PDB file of C-alpha atoms in Angstrom:
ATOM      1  CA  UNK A 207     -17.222 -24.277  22.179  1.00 86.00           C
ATOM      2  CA  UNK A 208     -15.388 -21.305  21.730  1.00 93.00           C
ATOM      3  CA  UNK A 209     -17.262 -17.537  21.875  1.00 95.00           C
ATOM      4  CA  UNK A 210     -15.885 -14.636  20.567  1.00 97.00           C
ATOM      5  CA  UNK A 211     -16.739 -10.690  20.748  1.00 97.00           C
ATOM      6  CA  UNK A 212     -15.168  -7.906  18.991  1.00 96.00           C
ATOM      7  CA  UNK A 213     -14.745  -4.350  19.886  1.00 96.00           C
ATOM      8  CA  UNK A 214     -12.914  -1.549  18.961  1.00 97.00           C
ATOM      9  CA  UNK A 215     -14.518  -0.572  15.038  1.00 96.00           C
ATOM     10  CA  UNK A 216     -15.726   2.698  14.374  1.00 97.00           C
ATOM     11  CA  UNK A 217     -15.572   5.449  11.728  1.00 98.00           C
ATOM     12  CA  UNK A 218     -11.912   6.838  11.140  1.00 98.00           C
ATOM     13  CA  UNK A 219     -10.583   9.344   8.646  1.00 98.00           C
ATOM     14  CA  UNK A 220      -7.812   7.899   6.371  1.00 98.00           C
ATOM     15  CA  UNK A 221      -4.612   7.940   7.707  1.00 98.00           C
ATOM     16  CA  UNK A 222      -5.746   7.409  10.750  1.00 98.00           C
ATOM     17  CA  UNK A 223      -5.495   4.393  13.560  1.00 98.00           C
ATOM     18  CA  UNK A 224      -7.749   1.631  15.139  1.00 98.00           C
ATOM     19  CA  UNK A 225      -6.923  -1.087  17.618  1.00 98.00           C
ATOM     20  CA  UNK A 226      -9.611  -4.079  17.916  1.00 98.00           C
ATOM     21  CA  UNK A 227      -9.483  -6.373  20.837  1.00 98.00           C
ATOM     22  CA  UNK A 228     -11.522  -9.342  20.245  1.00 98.00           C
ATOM     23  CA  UNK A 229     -12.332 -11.460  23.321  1.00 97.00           C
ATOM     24  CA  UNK A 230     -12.112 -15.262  23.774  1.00 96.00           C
ATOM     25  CA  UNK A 231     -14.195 -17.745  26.382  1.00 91.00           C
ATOM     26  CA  UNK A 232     -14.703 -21.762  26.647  1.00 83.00           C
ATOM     27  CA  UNK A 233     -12.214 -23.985  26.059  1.00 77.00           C
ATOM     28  CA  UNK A 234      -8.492 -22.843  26.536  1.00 88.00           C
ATOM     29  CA  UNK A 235      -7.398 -20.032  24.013  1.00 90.00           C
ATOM     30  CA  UNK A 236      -4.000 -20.487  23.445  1.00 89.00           C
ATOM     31  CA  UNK A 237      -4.965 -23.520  22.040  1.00 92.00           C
ATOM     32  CA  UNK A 238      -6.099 -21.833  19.034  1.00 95.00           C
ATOM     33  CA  UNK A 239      -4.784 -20.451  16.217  1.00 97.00           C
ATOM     34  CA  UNK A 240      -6.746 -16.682  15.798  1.00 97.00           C
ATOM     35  CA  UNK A 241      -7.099 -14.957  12.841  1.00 98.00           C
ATOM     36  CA  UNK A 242      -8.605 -11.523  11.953  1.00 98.00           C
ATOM     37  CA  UNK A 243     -10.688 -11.436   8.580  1.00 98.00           C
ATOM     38  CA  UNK A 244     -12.653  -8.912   6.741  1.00 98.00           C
ATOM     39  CA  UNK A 245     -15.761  -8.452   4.088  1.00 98.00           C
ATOM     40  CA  UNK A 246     -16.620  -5.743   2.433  1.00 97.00           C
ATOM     41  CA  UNK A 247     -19.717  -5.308   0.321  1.00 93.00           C
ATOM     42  CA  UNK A 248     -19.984  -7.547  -2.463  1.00 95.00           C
ATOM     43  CA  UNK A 249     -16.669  -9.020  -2.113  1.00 96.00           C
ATOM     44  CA  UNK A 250     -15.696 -12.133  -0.370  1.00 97.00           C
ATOM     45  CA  UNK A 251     -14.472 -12.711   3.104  1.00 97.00           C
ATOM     46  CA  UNK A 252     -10.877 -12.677   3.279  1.00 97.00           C
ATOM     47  CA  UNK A 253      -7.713 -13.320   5.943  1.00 98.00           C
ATOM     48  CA  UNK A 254      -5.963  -9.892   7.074  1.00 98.00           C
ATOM     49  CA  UNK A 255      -3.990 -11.517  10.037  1.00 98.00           C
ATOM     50  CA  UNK A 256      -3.208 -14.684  11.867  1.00 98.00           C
ATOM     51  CA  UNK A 257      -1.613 -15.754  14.753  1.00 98.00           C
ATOM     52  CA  UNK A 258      -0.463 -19.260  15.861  1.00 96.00           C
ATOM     53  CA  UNK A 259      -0.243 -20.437  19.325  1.00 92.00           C
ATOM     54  CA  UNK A 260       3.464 -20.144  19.218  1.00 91.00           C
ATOM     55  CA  UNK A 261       3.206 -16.593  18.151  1.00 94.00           C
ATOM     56  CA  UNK A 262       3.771 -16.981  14.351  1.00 97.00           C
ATOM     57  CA  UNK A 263       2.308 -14.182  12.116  1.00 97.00           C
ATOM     58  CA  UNK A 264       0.623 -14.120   9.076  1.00 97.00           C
ATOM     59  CA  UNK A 265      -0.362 -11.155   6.854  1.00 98.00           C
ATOM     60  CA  UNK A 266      -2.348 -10.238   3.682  1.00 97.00           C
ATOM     61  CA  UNK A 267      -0.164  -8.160   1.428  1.00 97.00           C
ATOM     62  CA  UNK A 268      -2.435  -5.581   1.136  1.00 97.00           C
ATOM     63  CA  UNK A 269      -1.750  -5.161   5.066  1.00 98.00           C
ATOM     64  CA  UNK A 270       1.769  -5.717   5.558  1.00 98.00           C
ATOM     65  CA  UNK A 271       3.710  -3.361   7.682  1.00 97.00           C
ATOM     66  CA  UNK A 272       0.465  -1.525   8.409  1.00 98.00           C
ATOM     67  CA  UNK A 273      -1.278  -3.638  10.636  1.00 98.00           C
ATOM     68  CA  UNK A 274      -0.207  -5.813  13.766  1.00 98.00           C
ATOM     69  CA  UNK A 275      -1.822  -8.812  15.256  1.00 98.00           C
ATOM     70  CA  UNK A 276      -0.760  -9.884  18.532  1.00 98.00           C
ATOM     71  CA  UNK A 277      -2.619 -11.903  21.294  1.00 97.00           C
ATOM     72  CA  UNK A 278      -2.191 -11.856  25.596  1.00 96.00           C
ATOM     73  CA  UNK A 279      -3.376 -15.533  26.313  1.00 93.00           C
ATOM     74  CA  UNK A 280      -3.561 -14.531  30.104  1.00 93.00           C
ATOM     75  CA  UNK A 281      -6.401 -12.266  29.194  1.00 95.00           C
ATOM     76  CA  UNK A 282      -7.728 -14.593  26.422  1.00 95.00           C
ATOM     77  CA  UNK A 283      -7.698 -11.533  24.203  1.00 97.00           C
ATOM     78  CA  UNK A 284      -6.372 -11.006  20.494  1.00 98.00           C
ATOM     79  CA  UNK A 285      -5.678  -7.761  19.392  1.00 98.00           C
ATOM     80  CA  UNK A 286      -5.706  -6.437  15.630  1.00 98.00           C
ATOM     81  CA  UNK A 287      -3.795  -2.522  15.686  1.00 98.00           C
ATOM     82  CA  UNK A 288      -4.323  -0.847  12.392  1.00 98.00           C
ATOM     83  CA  UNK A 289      -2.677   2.101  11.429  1.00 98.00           C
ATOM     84  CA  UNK A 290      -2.167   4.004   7.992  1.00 98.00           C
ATOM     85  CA  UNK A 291      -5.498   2.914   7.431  1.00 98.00           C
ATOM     86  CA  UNK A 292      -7.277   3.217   4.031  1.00 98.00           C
ATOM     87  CA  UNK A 293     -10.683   3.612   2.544  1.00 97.00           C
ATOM     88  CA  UNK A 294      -9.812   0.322   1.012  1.00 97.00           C
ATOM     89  CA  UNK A 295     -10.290  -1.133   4.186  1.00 98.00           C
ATOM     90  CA  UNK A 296     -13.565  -0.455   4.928  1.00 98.00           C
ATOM     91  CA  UNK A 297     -15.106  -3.480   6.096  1.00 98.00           C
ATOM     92  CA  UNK A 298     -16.779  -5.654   8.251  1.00 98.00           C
ATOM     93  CA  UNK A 299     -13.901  -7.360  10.488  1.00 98.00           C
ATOM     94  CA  UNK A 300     -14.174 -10.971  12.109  1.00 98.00           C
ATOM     95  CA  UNK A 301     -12.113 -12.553  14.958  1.00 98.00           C
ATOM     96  CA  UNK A 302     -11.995 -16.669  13.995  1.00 98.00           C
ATOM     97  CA  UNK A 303     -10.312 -19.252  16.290  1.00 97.00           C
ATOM     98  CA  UNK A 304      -9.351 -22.683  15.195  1.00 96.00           C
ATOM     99  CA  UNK A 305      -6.896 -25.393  16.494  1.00 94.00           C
ATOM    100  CA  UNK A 306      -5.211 -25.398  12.792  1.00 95.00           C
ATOM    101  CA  UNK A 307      -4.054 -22.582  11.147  1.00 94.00           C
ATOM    102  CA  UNK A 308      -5.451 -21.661   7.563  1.00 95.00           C
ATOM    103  CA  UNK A 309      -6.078 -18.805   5.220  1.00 95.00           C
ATOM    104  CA  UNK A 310      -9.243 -20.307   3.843  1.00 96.00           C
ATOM    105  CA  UNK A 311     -12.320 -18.633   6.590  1.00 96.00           C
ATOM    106  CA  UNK A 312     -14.738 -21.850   5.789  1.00 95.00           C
ATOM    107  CA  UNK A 313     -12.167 -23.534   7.817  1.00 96.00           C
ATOM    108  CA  UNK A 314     -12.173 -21.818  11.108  1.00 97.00           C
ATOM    109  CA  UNK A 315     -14.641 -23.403  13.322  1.00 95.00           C
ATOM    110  CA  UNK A 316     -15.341 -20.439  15.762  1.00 96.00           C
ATOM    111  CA  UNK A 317     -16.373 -16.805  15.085  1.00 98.00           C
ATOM    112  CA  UNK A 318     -17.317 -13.281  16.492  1.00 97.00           C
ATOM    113  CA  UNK A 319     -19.934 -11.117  15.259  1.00 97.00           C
ATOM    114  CA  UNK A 320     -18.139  -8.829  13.248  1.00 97.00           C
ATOM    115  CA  UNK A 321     -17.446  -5.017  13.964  1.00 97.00           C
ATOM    116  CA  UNK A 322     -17.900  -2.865  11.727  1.00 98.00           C
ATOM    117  CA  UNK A 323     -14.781  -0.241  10.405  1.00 98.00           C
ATOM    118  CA  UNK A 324     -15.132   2.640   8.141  1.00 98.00           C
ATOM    119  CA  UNK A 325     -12.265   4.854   6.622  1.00 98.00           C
ATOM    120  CA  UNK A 326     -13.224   8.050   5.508  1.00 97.00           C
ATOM    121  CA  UNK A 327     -11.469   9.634   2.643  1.00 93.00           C
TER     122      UNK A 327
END
């Protein structure tokens, strides 16, 4: 078993910048590939970032050169730094862990709670 918390959401005017730290305990983290995924109301959850246990990135496009995932596996901690952020994202955001990477969230074994972000316009 892997358990997860988030931290770091909160209510930020547009333009503006959040970093959210999500924080890993069981079984060894950098075994796991972690990825960062949203939902908003009445849309479906969806990747924003991954990162592999070798360090590999993955972003949505809608994301790209505006957010940065990174992870410290000696504080079994991933970190998701947003900047330039939009009303657009506005959402509910999930830390996942899984052994196997994947954009699909039904495949990730292990999730957080969810934190909840809000841009302001």
């Amino acid at each position: 078993q892997v358990q997860l918390v988030e931290s770091g959401g909160g209510l930020v005017q547009a333009g503006g910048s959040l970093r959210l730290s999500c924080a890993a305990s069981g079984r060894t983290f950098s075994n796991y590939v972690m990825g960062w995924f949203r939902q908003a109301p009445g849309k479906q959850r969806e990747l924003v970032a991954a990162i592999t246990r070798g360090g590999s990135t993955n972003y949505a496009d809608s994301v790209k050169g505006r957010f940065t995932i990174s992870r410290d596996n000696a504080k079994n901690t991933v970190y998701l730094q947003m900047n330039s952020l939009k009303p657009e994202d506005t959402a509910v955001y999930y830390c996942a862990a899984d052994p196997y990477y994947s954009p699909i969230p039904y495949d990730y074994d292990y999730w957080g709670q969810g934190t909840q972000v809000t841009v302001s316009s």
